[in-house]
CSV table of C-alpha atoms and ligand atoms in Angstrom, one decimal:
chain,number,residue,atom,x,y,z
A,1,MET,CA,-125.6,-40.0,-4.5
A,2,GLU,CA,-122.4,-38.8,-3.6
A,3,GLN,CA,-121.5,-36.1,-3.0
A,4,LYS,CA,-119.3,-34.9,-7.1
A,5,LYS,CA,-115.4,-32.5,-5.1
A,6,TYR,CA,-114.9,-31.1,-7.9
A,7,TRP,CA,-116.9,-30.5,-11.0
A,8,ASP,CA,-113.3,-31.0,-13.1
A,9,PRO,CA,-111.0,-33.2,-11.9
A,10,GLU,CA,-108.1,-32.6,-14.1
A,11,ILE,CA,-107.7,-29.0,-14.6
A,12,GLU,CA,-109.4,-28.2,-10.7
A,13,THR,CA,-105.8,-30.3,-9.5
A,14,ALA,CA,-104.3,-29.9,-12.8
A,15,PRO,CA,-100.8,-29.7,-12.1
A,16,ARG,CA,-99.2,-25.6,-11.8
A,17,GLU,CA,-97.7,-26.0,-15.6
A,18,LYS,CA,-100.0,-27.7,-17.6
A,19,ILE,CA,-102.6,-24.6,-15.8
A,20,ARG,CA,-99.3,-22.2,-17.3
A,21,GLN,CA,-99.6,-24.3,-20.9
A,22,ILE,CA,-103.0,-23.9,-21.2
A,23,GLN,CA,-102.9,-19.6,-20.4
A,24,LEU,CA,-100.3,-18.7,-22.9
A,25,GLU,CA,-102.5,-20.9,-25.7
A,26,LYS,CA,-105.3,-19.2,-24.8
A,27,ILE,CA,-103.9,-15.7,-24.3
A,28,LYS,CA,-102.3,-16.4,-27.5
A,29,LYS,CA,-105.7,-16.7,-29.8
A,30,LEU,CA,-107.4,-14.3,-27.5
A,31,VAL,CA,-104.5,-11.6,-28.2
A,32,ASP,CA,-105.0,-12.7,-32.1
A,33,ARG,CA,-108.3,-12.4,-32.1
A,34,VAL,CA,-109.2,-9.3,-30.4
A,35,TYR,CA,-106.7,-7.9,-33.6
A,36,LYS,CA,-107.7,-9.1,-36.3
A,37,ASP,CA,-111.6,-9.1,-34.7
A,38,THR,CA,-111.9,-5.2,-32.9
A,39,ASN,CA,-110.9,-1.9,-34.0
A,40,PHE,CA,-110.0,-0.6,-30.6
A,41,TYR,CA,-107.2,-3.5,-30.1
A,42,LYS,CA,-106.2,-3.7,-32.5
A,43,ARG,CA,-105.8,0.6,-32.0
A,44,ARG,CA,-103.9,0.4,-28.9
A,45,LEU,CA,-101.6,-2.5,-30.1
A,46,ASP,CA,-101.0,-0.7,-32.9
A,47,ALA,CA,-100.3,2.1,-30.3
A,48,ALA,CA,-98.3,0.1,-28.5
A,49,GLY,CA,-95.8,-1.4,-31.4
A,50,ILE,CA,-97.1,-4.3,-29.8
A,51,LYS,CA,-97.5,-7.8,-33.3
A,52,PRO,CA,-99.7,-10.6,-32.0
A,53,GLU,CA,-96.9,-13.1,-33.4
A,54,ASP,CA,-94.8,-10.5,-30.1
A,55,ILE,CA,-96.6,-12.7,-27.7
A,56,ARG,CA,-94.4,-16.2,-26.7
A,57,THR,CA,-95.0,-16.4,-22.9
A,58,LEU,CA,-97.1,-15.1,-20.4
A,59,GLU,CA,-94.4,-12.5,-19.5
A,60,ASP,CA,-95.2,-10.7,-22.6
A,61,PHE,CA,-98.6,-10.6,-23.4
A,62,GLN,CA,-98.3,-8.3,-19.7
A,63,LYS,CA,-96.5,-5.9,-21.8
A,64,ILE,CA,-99.6,-4.7,-23.0
A,65,PRO,CA,-101.6,-1.5,-21.8
A,66,PRO,CA,-104.5,-2.5,-20.1
A,67,THR,CA,-106.9,-1.7,-20.2
A,68,ARG,CA,-109.5,1.2,-17.8
A,69,TYR,CA,-112.4,1.1,-16.8
A,70,LEU,CA,-113.8,5.3,-17.8
A,71,GLU,CA,-110.7,5.6,-20.4
A,72,ASP,CA,-111.2,3.3,-22.5
A,73,PHE,CA,-113.4,0.7,-21.9
A,74,VAL,CA,-116.9,4.0,-20.7
A,75,ALA,CA,-115.0,5.8,-23.8
A,76,THR,CA,-114.9,3.4,-27.0
A,77,PRO,CA,-118.4,3.2,-28.5
A,78,VAL,CA,-119.2,-0.7,-28.8
A,79,GLY,CA,-119.4,-1.5,-32.2
A,80,GLU,CA,-115.2,-1.0,-31.7
A,81,LYS,CA,-115.2,-3.5,-28.4
A,82,VAL,CA,-117.6,-6.7,-30.1
A,83,ALA,CA,-115.4,-9.4,-31.8
A,84,VAL,CA,-118.6,-10.1,-33.1
A,85,PRO,CA,-121.5,-10.3,-35.9
A,86,MET,CA,-124.3,-8.5,-33.7
A,87,GLU,CA,-126.5,-11.9,-35.1
A,88,LYS,CA,-124.2,-13.7,-32.8
A,89,VAL,CA,-125.0,-11.5,-29.8
A,90,VAL,CA,-127.9,-13.0,-28.0
A,91,ASN,CA,-127.3,-11.1,-24.6
A,92,ILE,CA,-127.7,-6.9,-23.4
A,93,ILE,CA,-126.8,-7.4,-19.7
A,94,SER,CA,-124.9,-4.4,-17.7
A,95,THR,CA,-122.5,-2.7,-15.5
A,96,SER,CA,-123.9,-1.1,-12.6
A,97,GLY,CA,-122.7,2.7,-13.6
A,98,THR,CA,-121.8,2.9,-10.1
A,99,LEU,CA,-118.6,5.0,-11.4
A,100,SER,CA,-119.3,6.6,-15.1
A,101,GLY,CA,-122.4,7.9,-14.3
A,102,SER,CA,-125.6,5.2,-17.3
A,103,PRO,CA,-125.1,1.8,-17.3
A,104,GLN,CA,-122.4,0.6,-19.9
A,105,PRO,CA,-123.6,-2.3,-21.7
A,106,VAL,CA,-122.1,-5.7,-22.3
A,107,MET,CA,-122.5,-8.2,-25.3
A,108,ILE,CA,-122.9,-11.6,-24.4
A,109,SER,CA,-123.0,-14.9,-27.3
A,110,ASP,CA,-124.2,-18.0,-26.7
A,111,ALA,CA,-120.8,-19.6,-26.6
A,112,ASP,CA,-120.1,-17.1,-23.5
A,113,ILE,CA,-123.2,-18.3,-22.0
A,114,GLU,CA,-122.1,-22.3,-21.7
A,115,VAL,CA,-118.5,-20.8,-20.0
A,116,TRP,CA,-120.5,-18.6,-17.8
A,117,THR,CA,-122.9,-21.3,-16.4
A,118,ASP,CA,-120.4,-24.4,-16.9
A,119,SER,CA,-118.1,-21.9,-14.5
A,120,PHE,CA,-121.4,-21.9,-11.9
A,121,ALA,CA,-121.3,-25.2,-12.1
A,122,ARG,CA,-117.3,-25.3,-10.6
A,123,PHE,CA,-118.3,-22.9,-7.7
A,124,ALA,CA,-122.0,-25.1,-7.0
A,125,VAL,CA,-119.3,-28.2,-6.4
A,126,MET,CA,-116.4,-26.1,-4.2
A,127,TYR,CA,-119.9,-24.5,-2.3
A,128,GLY,CA,-120.7,-28.4,-1.3
A,129,ILE,CA,-123.8,-28.3,-3.3
A,130,LYS,CA,-125.5,-31.2,-3.7
A,131,LYS,CA,-128.6,-32.9,-6.2
A,132,GLY,CA,-132.2,-31.7,-4.1
A,133,ASP,CA,-130.1,-29.2,-2.8
A,134,ILE,CA,-132.3,-26.0,-2.9
A,135,PHE,CA,-130.9,-22.5,-3.8
A,136,GLN,CA,-132.7,-20.1,-3.5
A,137,MET,CA,-131.2,-17.2,-6.1
A,138,LEU,CA,-131.1,-13.1,-5.2
A,139,PHE,CA,-128.6,-12.0,-8.2
A,140,PRO,CA,-130.8,-11.4,-11.4
A,141,PHE,CA,-127.7,-13.7,-13.5
A,142,PRO,CA,-129.3,-16.3,-15.3
A,143,ALA,CA,-126.0,-17.8,-15.4
A,144,ILE,CA,-125.2,-18.2,-12.4
A,145,TRP,CA,-128.4,-20.4,-11.6
A,146,ARG,CA,-128.3,-22.2,-14.4
A,147,GLY,CA,-124.9,-22.2,-12.9
A,148,PHE,CA,-126.4,-24.3,-10.0
A,149,THR,CA,-128.6,-26.2,-12.1
A,150,ARG,CA,-126.2,-27.6,-14.3
A,151,ALA,CA,-124.4,-29.0,-10.8
A,152,GLY,CA,-128.0,-31.2,-10.0
A,153,ALA,CA,-129.6,-28.1,-7.6
A,154,THR,CA,-132.8,-27.2,-7.8
A,155,LEU,CA,-133.4,-23.7,-8.2
A,156,VAL,CA,-136.1,-20.7,-7.0
A,157,PRO,CA,-134.6,-18.3,-9.3
A,158,PHE,CA,-133.8,-14.0,-8.5
A,159,THR,CA,-137.9,-14.2,-11.0
A,160,ALA,CA,-139.7,-16.2,-8.8
A,161,GLN,CA,-139.6,-13.5,-6.2
A,162,THR,CA,-141.6,-10.9,-8.2
A,163,PHE,CA,-138.4,-8.4,-7.1
A,164,LEU,CA,-140.4,-7.6,-4.4
A,165,MET,CA,-138.2,-7.9,-0.6
A,166,ASP,CA,-140.8,-9.3,0.8
A,167,ASN,CA,-142.3,-12.4,-1.2
A,168,ALA,CA,-138.6,-13.3,-1.2
A,169,ILE,CA,-138.9,-13.6,2.5
A,170,LYS,CA,-142.1,-15.7,2.6
A,171,LEU,CA,-141.3,-18.2,-0.5
A,172,MET,CA,-138.5,-18.6,1.7
A,173,ASN,CA,-140.3,-19.8,4.6
A,174,ASN,CA,-142.1,-21.7,2.4
A,175,VAL,CA,-140.3,-23.2,0.0
A,176,ARG,CA,-136.9,-23.9,3.0
A,177,PRO,CA,-134.0,-23.5,0.3
A,178,SER,CA,-130.0,-24.9,2.0
A,179,GLY,CA,-128.6,-22.5,0.8
A,180,ILE,CA,-129.1,-18.6,-0.9
A,181,LEU,CA,-127.1,-16.6,-2.8
A,182,ALA,CA,-127.0,-12.9,-2.0
A,183,ALA,CA,-125.0,-9.2,-1.8
A,184,PRO,CA,-124.8,-9.2,2.3
A,185,ALA,CA,-126.0,-5.2,2.2
A,186,LEU,CA,-129.3,-6.6,0.7
A,187,PHE,CA,-129.1,-9.7,3.5
A,188,LEU,CA,-129.5,-8.2,5.9
A,189,MET,CA,-131.6,-6.2,4.6
A,190,MET,CA,-133.6,-9.4,4.3
A,191,ASP,CA,-132.6,-10.7,7.6
A,192,ARG,CA,-134.2,-8.0,9.6
A,193,ARG,CA,-137.2,-7.0,7.0
A,194,ALA,CA,-138.0,-10.9,7.9
A,195,ALA,CA,-138.1,-10.6,11.2
A,196,GLU,CA,-140.0,-7.6,11.1
A,197,LEU,CA,-142.5,-10.2,9.8
A,198,GLY,CA,-141.8,-12.3,12.2
A,199,ILE,CA,-140.1,-15.5,10.3
A,200,ASP,CA,-136.4,-15.8,12.0
A,201,MET,CA,-134.2,-17.1,8.8
A,202,LYS,CA,-131.8,-18.8,11.0
A,203,LYS,CA,-134.6,-21.3,11.8
A,204,ILE,CA,-135.3,-22.4,7.9
A,205,GLY,CA,-132.7,-24.3,7.7
A,206,ILE,CA,-130.0,-22.4,5.0
A,207,ARG,CA,-126.8,-24.7,5.1
A,208,THR,CA,-124.8,-22.6,2.8
A,209,VAL,CA,-124.4,-18.8,2.4
A,210,ILE,CA,-122.9,-17.2,-1.1
A,211,LEU,CA,-122.5,-13.3,-0.6
A,212,GLY,CA,-120.6,-11.8,-2.7
A,213,GLY,CA,-120.8,-8.1,-4.9
A,214,GLU,CA,-118.5,-6.7,-2.0
A,215,SER,CA,-115.7,-7.4,0.4
A,216,TRP,CA,-117.2,-8.5,4.6
A,217,SER,CA,-114.8,-9.3,6.7
A,218,ASN,CA,-113.9,-12.0,8.8
A,219,THR,CA,-114.9,-10.8,12.1
A,220,TYR,CA,-118.6,-11.0,10.1
A,221,ARG,CA,-118.0,-13.8,9.3
A,222,GLU,CA,-117.5,-15.9,12.1
A,223,LYS,CA,-120.1,-14.6,14.1
A,224,MET,CA,-123.0,-14.8,10.9
A,225,GLU,CA,-121.9,-18.3,11.0
A,226,ARG,CA,-122.1,-18.8,14.7
A,227,GLU,CA,-125.6,-17.1,14.4
A,228,TRP,CA,-126.7,-19.5,11.7
A,229,GLY,CA,-125.3,-22.8,12.6
A,230,ALA,CA,-124.7,-21.8,8.1
A,231,LYS,CA,-121.4,-21.7,6.1
A,232,PHE,CA,-120.9,-18.6,4.3
A,233,TYR,CA,-118.6,-18.1,1.0
A,234,ASP,CA,-117.1,-15.2,-0.8
A,235,VAL,CA,-117.4,-14.9,-4.5
A,236,TYR,CA,-115.8,-12.4,-7.0
A,237,GLY,CA,-116.9,-11.6,-10.4
A,238,LEU,CA,-117.8,-9.3,-12.5
A,239,VAL,CA,-120.0,-8.2,-15.4
A,240,GLU,CA,-117.5,-7.7,-17.9
A,241,ILE,CA,-115.4,-10.1,-17.2
A,242,GLY,CA,-117.7,-13.4,-15.8
A,243,HIS,CA,-116.3,-14.7,-12.2
A,244,PRO,CA,-113.1,-16.0,-11.3
A,245,PHE,CA,-112.5,-16.3,-8.1
A,246,GLY,CA,-115.1,-18.2,-4.9
A,247,GLU,CA,-113.9,-19.8,-1.6
A,248,CYS,CA,-113.7,-23.7,-1.0
A,249,PHE,CA,-114.6,-24.9,2.4
A,250,GLU,CA,-111.2,-24.3,3.2
A,251,GLN,CA,-112.0,-20.6,3.3
A,252,SER,CA,-108.6,-19.5,3.7
A,253,GLY,CA,-108.6,-16.9,0.8
A,254,MET,CA,-110.0,-17.4,-2.7
A,255,HIS,CA,-109.0,-19.9,-5.9
A,256,CYS,CA,-109.1,-18.7,-9.6
A,257,TRP,CA,-110.5,-20.3,-12.6
A,258,GLU,CA,-106.8,-20.1,-14.1
A,259,ASP,CA,-107.9,-22.5,-17.3
A,260,LEU,CA,-110.3,-19.2,-17.1
A,261,PHE,CA,-109.1,-16.1,-16.1
A,262,PHE,CA,-105.9,-14.6,-16.5
A,263,THR,CA,-105.1,-13.1,-13.0
A,264,GLU,CA,-102.5,-10.1,-11.5
A,265,ILE,CA,-101.7,-7.8,-8.8
A,266,VAL,CA,-100.3,-4.2,-10.3
A,267,ASP,CA,-99.2,-1.5,-7.9
A,268,PRO,CA,-102.5,1.0,-8.8
A,269,GLU,CA,-99.6,4.2,-9.4
A,270,THR,CA,-96.9,2.1,-11.2
A,271,GLU,CA,-99.0,-0.8,-12.9
A,272,LYS,CA,-96.1,-3.2,-11.8
A,273,VAL,CA,-96.7,-6.6,-11.4
A,274,LEU,CA,-96.4,-7.5,-7.5
A,275,GLY,CA,-96.2,-10.9,-6.1
A,276,PRO,CA,-98.0,-13.2,-3.2
A,277,GLY,CA,-97.7,-10.5,0.1
A,278,GLU,CA,-98.4,-7.4,-2.1
A,279,PRO,CA,-101.6,-5.4,-1.8
A,280,GLY,CA,-102.5,-3.9,-5.7
A,281,GLU,CA,-105.1,-4.0,-7.8
A,282,ILE,CA,-106.8,-7.5,-9.7
A,283,ILE,CA,-106.0,-7.0,-13.9
A,284,LEU,CA,-108.0,-9.1,-15.3
A,285,THR,CA,-108.5,-11.5,-18.6
A,286,SER,CA,-111.0,-13.6,-19.2
A,287,LEU,CA,-110.2,-16.0,-21.5
A,288,TRP,CA,-112.8,-17.1,-23.2
A,289,ARG,CA,-115.4,-14.5,-23.7
A,290,ASP,CA,-115.9,-14.6,-27.0
A,291,ALA,CA,-118.5,-11.7,-27.5
A,292,MET,CA,-116.8,-8.0,-26.2
A,293,PRO,CA,-113.6,-10.0,-24.0
A,294,LEU,CA,-111.2,-7.5,-22.6
A,295,LEU,CA,-107.7,-7.8,-22.1
A,296,ARG,CA,-106.0,-6.4,-19.3
A,297,TYR,CA,-109.0,-5.2,-17.3
A,298,ARG,CA,-108.1,-3.0,-14.8
A,299,THR,CA,-111.0,-3.8,-11.6
A,300,GLY,CA,-110.2,-0.6,-9.1
A,301,ASP,CA,-110.2,-4.1,-6.5
A,302,VAL,CA,-107.7,-4.6,-4.6
A,303,ALA,CA,-106.3,-8.5,-3.6
A,304,GLN,CA,-103.0,-10.4,-3.1
A,305,TRP,CA,-101.3,-13.3,-4.1
A,306,LEU,CA,-101.8,-16.1,-1.2
A,307,GLU,CA,-98.2,-18.3,-1.1
A,308,ASP,CA,-98.7,-20.9,-4.0
A,309,LYS,CA,-99.2,-24.8,-1.3
A,310,PRO,CA,-101.4,-26.9,-1.8
A,311,CYS,CA,-104.7,-26.4,-0.7
A,312,GLY,CA,-106.4,-28.7,1.9
A,313,CYS,CA,-109.6,-29.2,-0.7
A,314,GLY,CA,-106.7,-31.0,-3.3
A,315,ARG,CA,-107.3,-28.2,-5.4
A,316,THR,CA,-104.2,-27.1,-7.0
A,317,LEU,CA,-106.2,-23.4,-8.3
A,318,ALA,CA,-103.9,-20.3,-7.1
A,319,LYS,CA,-105.1,-18.2,-4.2
A,320,ILE,CA,-105.7,-14.5,-3.9
A,321,SER,CA,-106.8,-13.0,-0.6
A,322,ARG,CA,-110.8,-11.7,-0.5
A,323,ILE,CA,-111.3,-8.5,-1.6
A,324,LYS,CA,-109.9,-6.3,0.7
A,325,GLY,CA,-111.2,-2.8,-1.3
A,326,ARG,CA,-111.4,-0.6,-4.1
A,327,THR,CA,-109.0,1.2,-5.1
A,328,GLY,CA,-109.3,4.8,-4.0
A,329,HIS,CA,-110.2,3.1,-0.4
A,330,MET,CA,-106.3,2.4,0.6
A,331,VAL,CA,-105.4,4.2,3.1
A,332,LYS,CA,-101.5,5.4,3.8
A,333,ALA,CA,-100.9,5.9,6.5
A,334,GLY,CA,-96.7,5.1,8.4
A,335,GLY,CA,-95.0,1.8,6.0
A,336,ALA,CA,-99.5,0.0,6.0
A,337,LYS,CA,-101.9,-0.1,3.4
A,338,ILE,CA,-104.7,-0.2,5.4
A,339,PHE,CA,-108.6,-0.8,3.8
A,340,PRO,CA,-112.0,0.3,5.9
A,341,VAL,CA,-111.9,-4.0,5.9
A,342,ASP,CA,-108.8,-3.9,8.0
A,343,VAL,CA,-110.3,-1.7,10.6
A,344,GLU,CA,-113.9,-3.0,10.3
A,345,GLU,CA,-112.5,-7.0,11.7
A,346,VAL,CA,-110.7,-5.1,14.4
A,347,ILE,CA,-113.9,-2.8,14.8
A,348,GLN,CA,-116.8,-6.2,14.4
A,349,LYS,CA,-114.2,-8.1,18.4
A,350,PHE,CA,-115.2,-5.5,20.3
A,351,PRO,CA,-119.1,-5.8,21.6
A,352,GLU,CA,-119.0,-2.7,23.2
A,353,LEU,CA,-118.8,-0.7,19.3
A,354,THR,CA,-121.4,-0.2,17.7
A,355,GLY,CA,-119.8,-1.6,14.4
A,356,GLU,CA,-120.1,2.1,12.4
A,357,TYR,CA,-116.6,3.6,12.3
A,358,GLN,CA,-114.6,6.5,10.5
A,359,ILE,CA,-110.9,6.5,8.9
A,360,VAL,CA,-110.0,10.6,9.6
A,361,LEU,CA,-107.8,10.9,6.8
A,362,THR,CA,-106.2,14.8,8.3
A,363,LYS,CA,-103.6,15.2,4.7
A,364,PRO,CA,-103.0,14.6,2.2
A,365,GLY,CA,-101.3,11.3,1.0
A,366,ILE,CA,-99.6,9.5,4.1
A,367,GLN,CA,-100.8,10.2,7.0
A,368,ASP,CA,-98.8,9.9,10.2
A,369,MET,CA,-101.0,7.6,11.7
A,370,LEU,CA,-104.0,5.1,11.6
A,371,GLU,CA,-106.5,7.5,13.0
A,372,VAL,CA,-110.1,6.1,13.2
A,373,LYS,CA,-113.4,7.0,15.0
A,374,ALA,CA,-115.7,4.7,16.4
A,375,GLU,CA,-119.4,4.4,17.7
A,376,TYR,CA,-119.8,3.1,22.1
A,377,ARG,CA,-123.5,1.2,22.4
A,378,PRO,CA,-125.8,3.7,24.8
A,379,GLU,CA,-124.9,1.8,27.6
A,380,VAL,CA,-121.1,1.6,27.8
A,381,THR,CA,-119.8,4.6,30.0
A,382,GLU,CA,-115.4,3.0,30.7
A,383,LEU,CA,-114.6,4.9,27.5
A,384,GLU,CA,-110.4,5.8,28.7
A,385,THR,CA,-110.3,1.9,28.8
A,386,LEU,CA,-112.2,0.9,25.8
A,387,LYS,CA,-110.3,3.5,23.1
A,388,LYS,CA,-106.8,2.3,25.3
A,389,LYS,CA,-108.0,-1.6,24.2
A,390,LEU,CA,-108.8,-0.9,20.6
A,391,ALA,CA,-106.3,1.7,19.9
A,392,ASP,CA,-104.0,-1.4,20.8
A,393,GLY,CA,-106.2,-4.0,18.5
A,394,LEU,CA,-105.7,-1.6,15.4
A,395,GLU,CA,-101.7,-1.5,15.9
A,396,GLU,CA,-101.3,-5.3,16.5
A,397,ALA,CA,-103.2,-5.2,13.3
A,398,THR,CA,-101.9,-2.9,11.4
A,399,LYS,CA,-99.0,-2.8,12.4
A,400,VAL,CA,-99.6,0.9,12.5
A,401,LYS,CA,-99.2,3.6,15.5
A,402,SER,CA,-103.6,4.0,15.9
A,403,LYS,CA,-106.1,7.2,17.6
A,404,VAL,CA,-108.8,6.4,18.5
A,405,GLU,CA,-111.2,8.5,19.8
A,406,THR,CA,-114.7,6.7,21.0
A,407,VAL,CA,-118.7,8.5,19.2
A,408,PRO,CA,-121.9,8.2,21.2
A,409,TYR,CA,-124.0,6.0,19.1
A,410,GLY,CA,-126.4,7.6,16.6
A,411,THR,CA,-123.2,9.9,15.4
A,412,LEU,CA,-121.9,7.5,12.3
A,413,ALA,CA,-125.2,6.3,11.3
A,414,PRO,CA,-124.8,6.3,7.3
A,415,ALA,CA,-127.8,9.4,6.4
A,416,GLY,CA,-130.1,9.1,4.0
A,417,GLY,CA,-128.8,5.3,2.3
A,418,TRP,CA,-127.5,2.6,4.2
A,419,LYS,CA,-123.9,2.2,3.0
A,420,ALA,CA,-122.0,3.6,4.9
A,421,GLN,CA,-118.7,6.6,5.0
A,422,ARG,CA,-115.9,4.5,6.0
A,423,ILE,CA,-114.4,7.5,4.7
A,424,VAL,CA,-113.4,10.9,5.9
A,425,LYS,CA,-110.6,13.9,5.5
A,426,THR,CA,-110.4,17.1,8.0
A,427,TYR,CA,-108.3,18.7,5.1
B,501,ZN,ZN1,-108.8,-25.2,-2.2
């Protein structure tokens, strides 16, 4: 069967002006609706002295104060945030609760499920998935599964694996899917566990791996693509908002589904709106969320706009960089803003290193230089040359003077968990 190039060509290749018009129309309706239907936004807009009819341009919309996660979203009772009668809520899903200490309920209506599903049919086509492809899902998220089947794929849903990793691996070995979707850490764990079970996941015939939920470096991608003979793609989203970004086959930044989401990048301290090339916090407004809509939601994730130029895939939708990290993980050194992933890109290029590293902060605020501890492999003896090469590599990548300390294998390995601590303070 001929492969579709776009799921929704009219939107995905629309002129920029048309996209902005669609955004403005949807935003006006959204503000109007949340003002009428939720106590939460009625109160916030009144406090800011803004009426729905004041929103005439996209810039007007940006005057509405952003919705912060802990102070606004978590602090507001569910009943004040829901914009539909409770009988229209068909699912209650939840955030991970990492920051607030407990999972936060998020209400979903049938209308929400429909758009969410369709957006994943778009993703599926963008990742080159076609009828007959078998896809194994390691995300417990039915709207994503349905989107892939809508685009023609045959699904092995998360539930088929009875929630046990060994079963998921054995099933994969039997079914031989052409693609999988997972979180990066889970994917790595599975790869390791499969080897213990005597199964080589690289030989199953997987051509497409979609990883979302955590940031991972381009150097890691290059290494995995070489080893696996598969394409590795990024996808970004959050439960409260939906999934606004993903990579096309060009793998140079993520396209934004701009008719479905209004995306802004702002300075996390001043909330000033930033343009291309300036990293800042992503603020998202879902233009379709029905049951629990959020205006200008601060994600805590950092990325930057890419220059507005035509993409090789033919999509006209704007592109954003891959996620660099969380706002709390931004290190200011010299005149630069550096994230662990920037350091990781360099570290991964050195076969002498294990990949474990830490950024060391020696004082509050702006650091004089970038200080990095990196772990070397047991067989390495030439440490002075290695330190020099690594410092040069870091300086070239970050444009900041760098100081490197090398530490023996096993020094930085995460204790009691697999989530590494990448930033440490000595003050
Ligand atoms: Zn593209």
